[in-house]
mmCIF file of N, CA, C and O in Angstrom:
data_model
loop_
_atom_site.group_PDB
_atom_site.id
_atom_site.type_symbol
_atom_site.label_atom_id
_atom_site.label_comp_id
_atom_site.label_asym_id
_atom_site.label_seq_id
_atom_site.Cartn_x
_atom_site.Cartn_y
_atom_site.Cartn_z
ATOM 1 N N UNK A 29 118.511 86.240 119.615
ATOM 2 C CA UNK A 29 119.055 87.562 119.846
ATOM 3 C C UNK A 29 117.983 88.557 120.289
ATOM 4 O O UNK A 29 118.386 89.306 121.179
ATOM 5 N N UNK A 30 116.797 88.745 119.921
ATOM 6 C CA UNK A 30 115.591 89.577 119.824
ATOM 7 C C UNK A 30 115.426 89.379 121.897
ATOM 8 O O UNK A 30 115.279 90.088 122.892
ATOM 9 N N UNK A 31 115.581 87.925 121.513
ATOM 10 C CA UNK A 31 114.879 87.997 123.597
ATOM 11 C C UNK A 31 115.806 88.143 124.401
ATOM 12 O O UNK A 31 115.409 88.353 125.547
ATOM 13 N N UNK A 32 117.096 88.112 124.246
ATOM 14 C CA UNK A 32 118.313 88.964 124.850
ATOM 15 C C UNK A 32 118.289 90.325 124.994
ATOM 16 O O UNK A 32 118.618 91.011 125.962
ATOM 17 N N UNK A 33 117.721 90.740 123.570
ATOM 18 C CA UNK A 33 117.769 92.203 123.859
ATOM 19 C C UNK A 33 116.733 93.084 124.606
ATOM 20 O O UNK A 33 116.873 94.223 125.051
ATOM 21 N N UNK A 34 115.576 92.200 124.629
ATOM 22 C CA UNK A 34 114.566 92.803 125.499
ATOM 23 C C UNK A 34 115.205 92.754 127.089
ATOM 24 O O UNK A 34 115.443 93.651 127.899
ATOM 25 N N UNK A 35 115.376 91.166 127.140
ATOM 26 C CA UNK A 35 115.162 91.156 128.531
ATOM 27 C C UNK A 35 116.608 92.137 128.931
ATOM 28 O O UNK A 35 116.713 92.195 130.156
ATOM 29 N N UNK A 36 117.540 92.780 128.332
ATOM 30 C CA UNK A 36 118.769 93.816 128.591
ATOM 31 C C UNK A 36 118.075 95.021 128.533
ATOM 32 O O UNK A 36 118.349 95.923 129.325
ATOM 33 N N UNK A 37 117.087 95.158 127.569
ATOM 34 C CA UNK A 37 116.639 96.661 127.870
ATOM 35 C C UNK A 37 115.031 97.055 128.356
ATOM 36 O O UNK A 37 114.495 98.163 128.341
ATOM 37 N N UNK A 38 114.404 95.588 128.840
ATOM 38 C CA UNK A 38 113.353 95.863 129.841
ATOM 39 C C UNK A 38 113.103 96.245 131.085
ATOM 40 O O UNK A 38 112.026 96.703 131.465
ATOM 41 N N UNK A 39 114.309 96.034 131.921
ATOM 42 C CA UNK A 39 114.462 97.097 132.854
ATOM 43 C C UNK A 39 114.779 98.431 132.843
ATOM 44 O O UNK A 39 114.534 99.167 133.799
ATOM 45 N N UNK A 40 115.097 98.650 132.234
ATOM 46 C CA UNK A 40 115.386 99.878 132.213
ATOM 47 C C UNK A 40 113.919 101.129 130.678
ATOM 48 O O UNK A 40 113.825 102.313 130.357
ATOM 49 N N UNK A 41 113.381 100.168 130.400
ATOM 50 C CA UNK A 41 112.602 100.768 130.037
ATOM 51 C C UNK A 41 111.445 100.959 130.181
ATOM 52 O O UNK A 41 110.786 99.938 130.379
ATOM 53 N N UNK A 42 110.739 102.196 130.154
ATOM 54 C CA UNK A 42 109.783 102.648 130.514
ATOM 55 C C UNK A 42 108.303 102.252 130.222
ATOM 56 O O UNK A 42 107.399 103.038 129.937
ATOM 57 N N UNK A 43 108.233 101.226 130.311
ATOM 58 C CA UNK A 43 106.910 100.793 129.602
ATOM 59 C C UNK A 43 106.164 99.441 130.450
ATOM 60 O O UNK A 43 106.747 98.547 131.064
ATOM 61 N N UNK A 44 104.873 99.605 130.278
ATOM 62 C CA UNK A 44 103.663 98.627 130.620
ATOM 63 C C UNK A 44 103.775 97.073 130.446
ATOM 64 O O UNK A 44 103.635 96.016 131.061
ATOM 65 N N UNK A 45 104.144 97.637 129.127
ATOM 66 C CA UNK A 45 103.245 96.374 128.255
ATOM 67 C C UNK A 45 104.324 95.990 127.254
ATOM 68 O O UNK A 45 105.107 96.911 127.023
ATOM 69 N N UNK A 46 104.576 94.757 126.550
ATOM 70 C CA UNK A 46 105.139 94.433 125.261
ATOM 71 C C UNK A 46 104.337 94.013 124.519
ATOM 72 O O UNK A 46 103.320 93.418 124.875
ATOM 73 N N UNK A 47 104.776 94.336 122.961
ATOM 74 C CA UNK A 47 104.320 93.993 121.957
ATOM 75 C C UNK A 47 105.012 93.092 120.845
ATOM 76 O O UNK A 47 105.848 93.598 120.097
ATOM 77 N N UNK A 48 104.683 91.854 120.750
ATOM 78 C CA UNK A 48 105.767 91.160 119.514
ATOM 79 C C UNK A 48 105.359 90.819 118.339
ATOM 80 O O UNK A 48 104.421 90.021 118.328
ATOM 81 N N UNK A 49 105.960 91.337 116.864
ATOM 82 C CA UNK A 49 105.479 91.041 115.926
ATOM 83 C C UNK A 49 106.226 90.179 115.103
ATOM 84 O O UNK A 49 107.452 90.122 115.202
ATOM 85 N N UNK A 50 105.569 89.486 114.278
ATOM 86 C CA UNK A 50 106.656 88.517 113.844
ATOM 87 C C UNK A 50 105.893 87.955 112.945
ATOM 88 O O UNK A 50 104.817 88.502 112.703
ATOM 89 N N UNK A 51 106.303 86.589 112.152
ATOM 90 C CA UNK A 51 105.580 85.803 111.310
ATOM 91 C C UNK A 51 105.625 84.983 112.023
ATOM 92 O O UNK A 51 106.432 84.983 112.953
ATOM 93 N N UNK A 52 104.540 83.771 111.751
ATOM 94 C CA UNK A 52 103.939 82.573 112.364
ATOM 95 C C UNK A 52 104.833 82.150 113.124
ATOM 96 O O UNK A 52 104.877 82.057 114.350
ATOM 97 N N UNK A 53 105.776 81.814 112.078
ATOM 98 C CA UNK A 53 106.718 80.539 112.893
ATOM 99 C C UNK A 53 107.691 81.370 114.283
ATOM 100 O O UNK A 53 107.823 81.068 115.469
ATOM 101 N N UNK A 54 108.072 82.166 113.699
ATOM 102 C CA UNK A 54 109.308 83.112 114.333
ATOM 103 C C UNK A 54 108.490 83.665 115.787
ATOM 104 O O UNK A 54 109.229 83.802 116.763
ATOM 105 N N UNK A 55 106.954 83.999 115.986
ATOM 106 C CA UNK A 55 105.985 84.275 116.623
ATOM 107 C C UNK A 55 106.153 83.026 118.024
ATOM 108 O O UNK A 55 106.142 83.380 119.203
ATOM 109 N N UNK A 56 106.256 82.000 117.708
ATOM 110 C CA UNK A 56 106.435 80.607 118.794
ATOM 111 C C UNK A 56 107.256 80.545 118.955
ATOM 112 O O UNK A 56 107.523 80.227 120.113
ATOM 113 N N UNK A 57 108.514 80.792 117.935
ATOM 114 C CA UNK A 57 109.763 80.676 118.900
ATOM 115 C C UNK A 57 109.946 81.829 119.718
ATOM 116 O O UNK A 57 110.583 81.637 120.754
ATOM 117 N N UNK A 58 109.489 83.111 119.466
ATOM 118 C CA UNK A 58 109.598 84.175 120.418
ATOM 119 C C UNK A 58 108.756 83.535 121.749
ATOM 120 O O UNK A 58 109.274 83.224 122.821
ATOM 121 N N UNK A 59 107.637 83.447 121.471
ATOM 122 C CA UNK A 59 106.681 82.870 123.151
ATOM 123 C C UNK A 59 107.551 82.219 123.482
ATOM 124 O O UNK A 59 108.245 82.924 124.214
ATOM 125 N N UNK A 60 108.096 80.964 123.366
ATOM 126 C CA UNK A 60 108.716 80.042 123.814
ATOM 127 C C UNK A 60 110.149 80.231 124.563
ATOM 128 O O UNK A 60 110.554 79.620 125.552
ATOM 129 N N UNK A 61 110.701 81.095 123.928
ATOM 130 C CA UNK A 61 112.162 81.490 124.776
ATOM 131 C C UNK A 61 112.148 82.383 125.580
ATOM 132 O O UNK A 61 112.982 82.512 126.477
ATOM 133 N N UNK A 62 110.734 83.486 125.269
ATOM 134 C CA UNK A 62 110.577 84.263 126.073
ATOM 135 C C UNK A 62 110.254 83.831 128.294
ATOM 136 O O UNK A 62 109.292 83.122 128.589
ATOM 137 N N UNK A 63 111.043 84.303 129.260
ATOM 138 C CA UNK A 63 111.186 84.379 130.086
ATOM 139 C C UNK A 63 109.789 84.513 130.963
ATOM 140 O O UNK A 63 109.104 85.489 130.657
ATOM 141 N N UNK A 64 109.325 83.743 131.912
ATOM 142 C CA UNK A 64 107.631 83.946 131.922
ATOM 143 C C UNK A 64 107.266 85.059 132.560
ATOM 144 O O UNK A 64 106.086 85.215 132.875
ATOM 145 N N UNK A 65 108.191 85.971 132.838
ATOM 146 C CA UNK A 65 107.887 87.540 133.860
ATOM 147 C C UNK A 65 108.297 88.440 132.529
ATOM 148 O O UNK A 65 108.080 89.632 132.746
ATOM 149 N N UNK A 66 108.788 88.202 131.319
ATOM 150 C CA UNK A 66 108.277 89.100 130.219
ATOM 151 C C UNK A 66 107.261 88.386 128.996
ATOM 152 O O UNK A 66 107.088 88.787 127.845
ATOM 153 N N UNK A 67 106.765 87.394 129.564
ATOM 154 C CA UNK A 67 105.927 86.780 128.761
ATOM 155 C C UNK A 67 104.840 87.190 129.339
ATOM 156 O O UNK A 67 103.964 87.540 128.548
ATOM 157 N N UNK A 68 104.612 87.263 130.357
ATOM 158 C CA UNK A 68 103.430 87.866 131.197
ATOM 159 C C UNK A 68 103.178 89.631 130.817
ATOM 160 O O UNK A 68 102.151 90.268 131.051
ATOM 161 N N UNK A 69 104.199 90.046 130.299
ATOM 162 C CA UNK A 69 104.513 91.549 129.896
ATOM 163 C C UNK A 69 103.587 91.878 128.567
ATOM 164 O O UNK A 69 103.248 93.049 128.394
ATOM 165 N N UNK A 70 103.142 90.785 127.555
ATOM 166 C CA UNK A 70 103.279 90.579 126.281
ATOM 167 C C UNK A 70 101.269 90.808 126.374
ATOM 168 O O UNK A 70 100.505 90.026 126.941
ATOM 169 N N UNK A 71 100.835 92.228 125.556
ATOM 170 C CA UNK A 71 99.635 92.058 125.978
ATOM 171 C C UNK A 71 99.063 91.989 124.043
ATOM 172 O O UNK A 71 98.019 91.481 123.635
ATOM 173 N N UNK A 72 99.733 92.410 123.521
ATOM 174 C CA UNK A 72 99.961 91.732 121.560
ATOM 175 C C UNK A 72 100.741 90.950 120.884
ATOM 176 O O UNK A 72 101.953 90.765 120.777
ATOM 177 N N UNK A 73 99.927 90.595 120.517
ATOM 178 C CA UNK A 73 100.599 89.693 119.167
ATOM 179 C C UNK A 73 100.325 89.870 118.349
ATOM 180 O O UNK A 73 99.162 89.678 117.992
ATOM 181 N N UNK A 74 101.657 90.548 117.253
ATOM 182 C CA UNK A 74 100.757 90.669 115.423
ATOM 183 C C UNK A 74 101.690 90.203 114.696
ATOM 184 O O UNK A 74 102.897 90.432 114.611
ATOM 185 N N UNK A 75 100.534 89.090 113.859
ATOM 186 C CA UNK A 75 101.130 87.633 112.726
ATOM 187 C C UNK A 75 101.525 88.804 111.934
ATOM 188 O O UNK A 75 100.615 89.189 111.199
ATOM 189 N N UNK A 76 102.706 89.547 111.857
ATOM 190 C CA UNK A 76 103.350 90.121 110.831
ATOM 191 C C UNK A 76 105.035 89.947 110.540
ATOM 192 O O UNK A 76 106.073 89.945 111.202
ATOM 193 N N UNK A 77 104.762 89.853 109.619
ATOM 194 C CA UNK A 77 106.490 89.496 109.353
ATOM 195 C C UNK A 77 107.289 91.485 109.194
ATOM 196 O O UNK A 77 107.395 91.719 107.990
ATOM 197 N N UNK A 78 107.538 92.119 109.632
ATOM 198 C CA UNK A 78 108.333 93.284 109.881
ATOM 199 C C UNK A 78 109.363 93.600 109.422
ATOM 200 O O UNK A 78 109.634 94.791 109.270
ATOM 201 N N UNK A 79 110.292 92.524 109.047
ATOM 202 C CA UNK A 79 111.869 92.746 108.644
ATOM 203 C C UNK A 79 111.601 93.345 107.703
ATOM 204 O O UNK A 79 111.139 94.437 108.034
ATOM 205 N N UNK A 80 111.651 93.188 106.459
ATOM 206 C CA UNK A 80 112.374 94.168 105.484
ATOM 207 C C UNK A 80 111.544 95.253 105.222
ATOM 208 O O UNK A 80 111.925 95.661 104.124
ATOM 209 N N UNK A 81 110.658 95.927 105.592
ATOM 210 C CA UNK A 81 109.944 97.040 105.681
ATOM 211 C C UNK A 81 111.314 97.788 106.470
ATOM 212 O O UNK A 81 112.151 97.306 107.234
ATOM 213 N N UNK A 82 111.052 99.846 105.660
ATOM 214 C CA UNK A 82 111.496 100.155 105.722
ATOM 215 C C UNK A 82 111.468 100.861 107.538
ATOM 216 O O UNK A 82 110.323 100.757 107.978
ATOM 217 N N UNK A 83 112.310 101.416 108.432
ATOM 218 C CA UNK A 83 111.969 102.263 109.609
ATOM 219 C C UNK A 83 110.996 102.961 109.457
ATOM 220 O O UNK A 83 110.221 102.900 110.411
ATOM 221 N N UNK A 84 110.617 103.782 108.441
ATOM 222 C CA UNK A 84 109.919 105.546 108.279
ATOM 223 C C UNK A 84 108.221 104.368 108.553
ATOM 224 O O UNK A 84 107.201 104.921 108.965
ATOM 225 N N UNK A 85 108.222 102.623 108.210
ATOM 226 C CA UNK A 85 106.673 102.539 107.491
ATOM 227 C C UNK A 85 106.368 101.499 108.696
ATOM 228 O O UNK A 85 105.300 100.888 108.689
ATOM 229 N N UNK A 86 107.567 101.253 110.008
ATOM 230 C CA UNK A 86 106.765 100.448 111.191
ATOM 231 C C UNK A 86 105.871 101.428 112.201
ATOM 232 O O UNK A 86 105.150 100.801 112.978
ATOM 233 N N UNK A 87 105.830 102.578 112.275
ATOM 234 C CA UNK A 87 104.595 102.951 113.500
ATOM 235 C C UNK A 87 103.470 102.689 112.643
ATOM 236 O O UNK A 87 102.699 101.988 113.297
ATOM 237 N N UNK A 88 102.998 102.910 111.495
ATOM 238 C CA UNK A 88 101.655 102.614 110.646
ATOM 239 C C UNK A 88 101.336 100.905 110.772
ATOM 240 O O UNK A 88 100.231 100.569 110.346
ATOM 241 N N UNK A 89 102.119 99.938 111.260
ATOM 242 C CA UNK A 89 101.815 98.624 111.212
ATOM 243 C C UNK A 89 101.812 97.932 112.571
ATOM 244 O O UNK A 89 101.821 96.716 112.763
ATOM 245 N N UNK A 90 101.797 99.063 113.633
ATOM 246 C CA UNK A 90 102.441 98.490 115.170
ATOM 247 C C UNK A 90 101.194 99.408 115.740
ATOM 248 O O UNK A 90 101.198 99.613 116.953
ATOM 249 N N UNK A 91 100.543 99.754 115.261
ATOM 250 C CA UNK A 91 99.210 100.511 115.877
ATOM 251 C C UNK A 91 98.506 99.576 116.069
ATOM 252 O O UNK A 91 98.404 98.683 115.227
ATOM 253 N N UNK A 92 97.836 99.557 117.254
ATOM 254 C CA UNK A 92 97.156 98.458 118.112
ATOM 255 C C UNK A 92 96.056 99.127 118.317
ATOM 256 O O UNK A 92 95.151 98.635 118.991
#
């Protein structure tokens, strides 16, 4: 679902670069399904698992 939704709202959005965070495993299956003209997009990777953290506490963990 995650690489559906990029590749639906990467055109249309305004940006450089992607960033994917994830845990280990979930991290390879993202590379892997990812499309190689938004894989080429992808200039981070952070071994973090994100889900159950609250909204207000992901810009403090997505700072690059």
């Amino acid at each position: 679902h995650a690489v559906e939704a990029v590749e639906r709202l990467w055109p249309v959005a305004k940006a450089d670069a992607l960033v994917i965070a994830a845990g280990p495993k979930m991290l390879g299956a993202l590379r892997d399904a990812l499309p190689k003209a938004l894989a080429a997009k992808v200039t981070v990777e952070l071994h973090k698992d994100l889900l159950n953290l609250p909204e207000s506490e992901l810009a403090k963990h997505l700072t690059v």
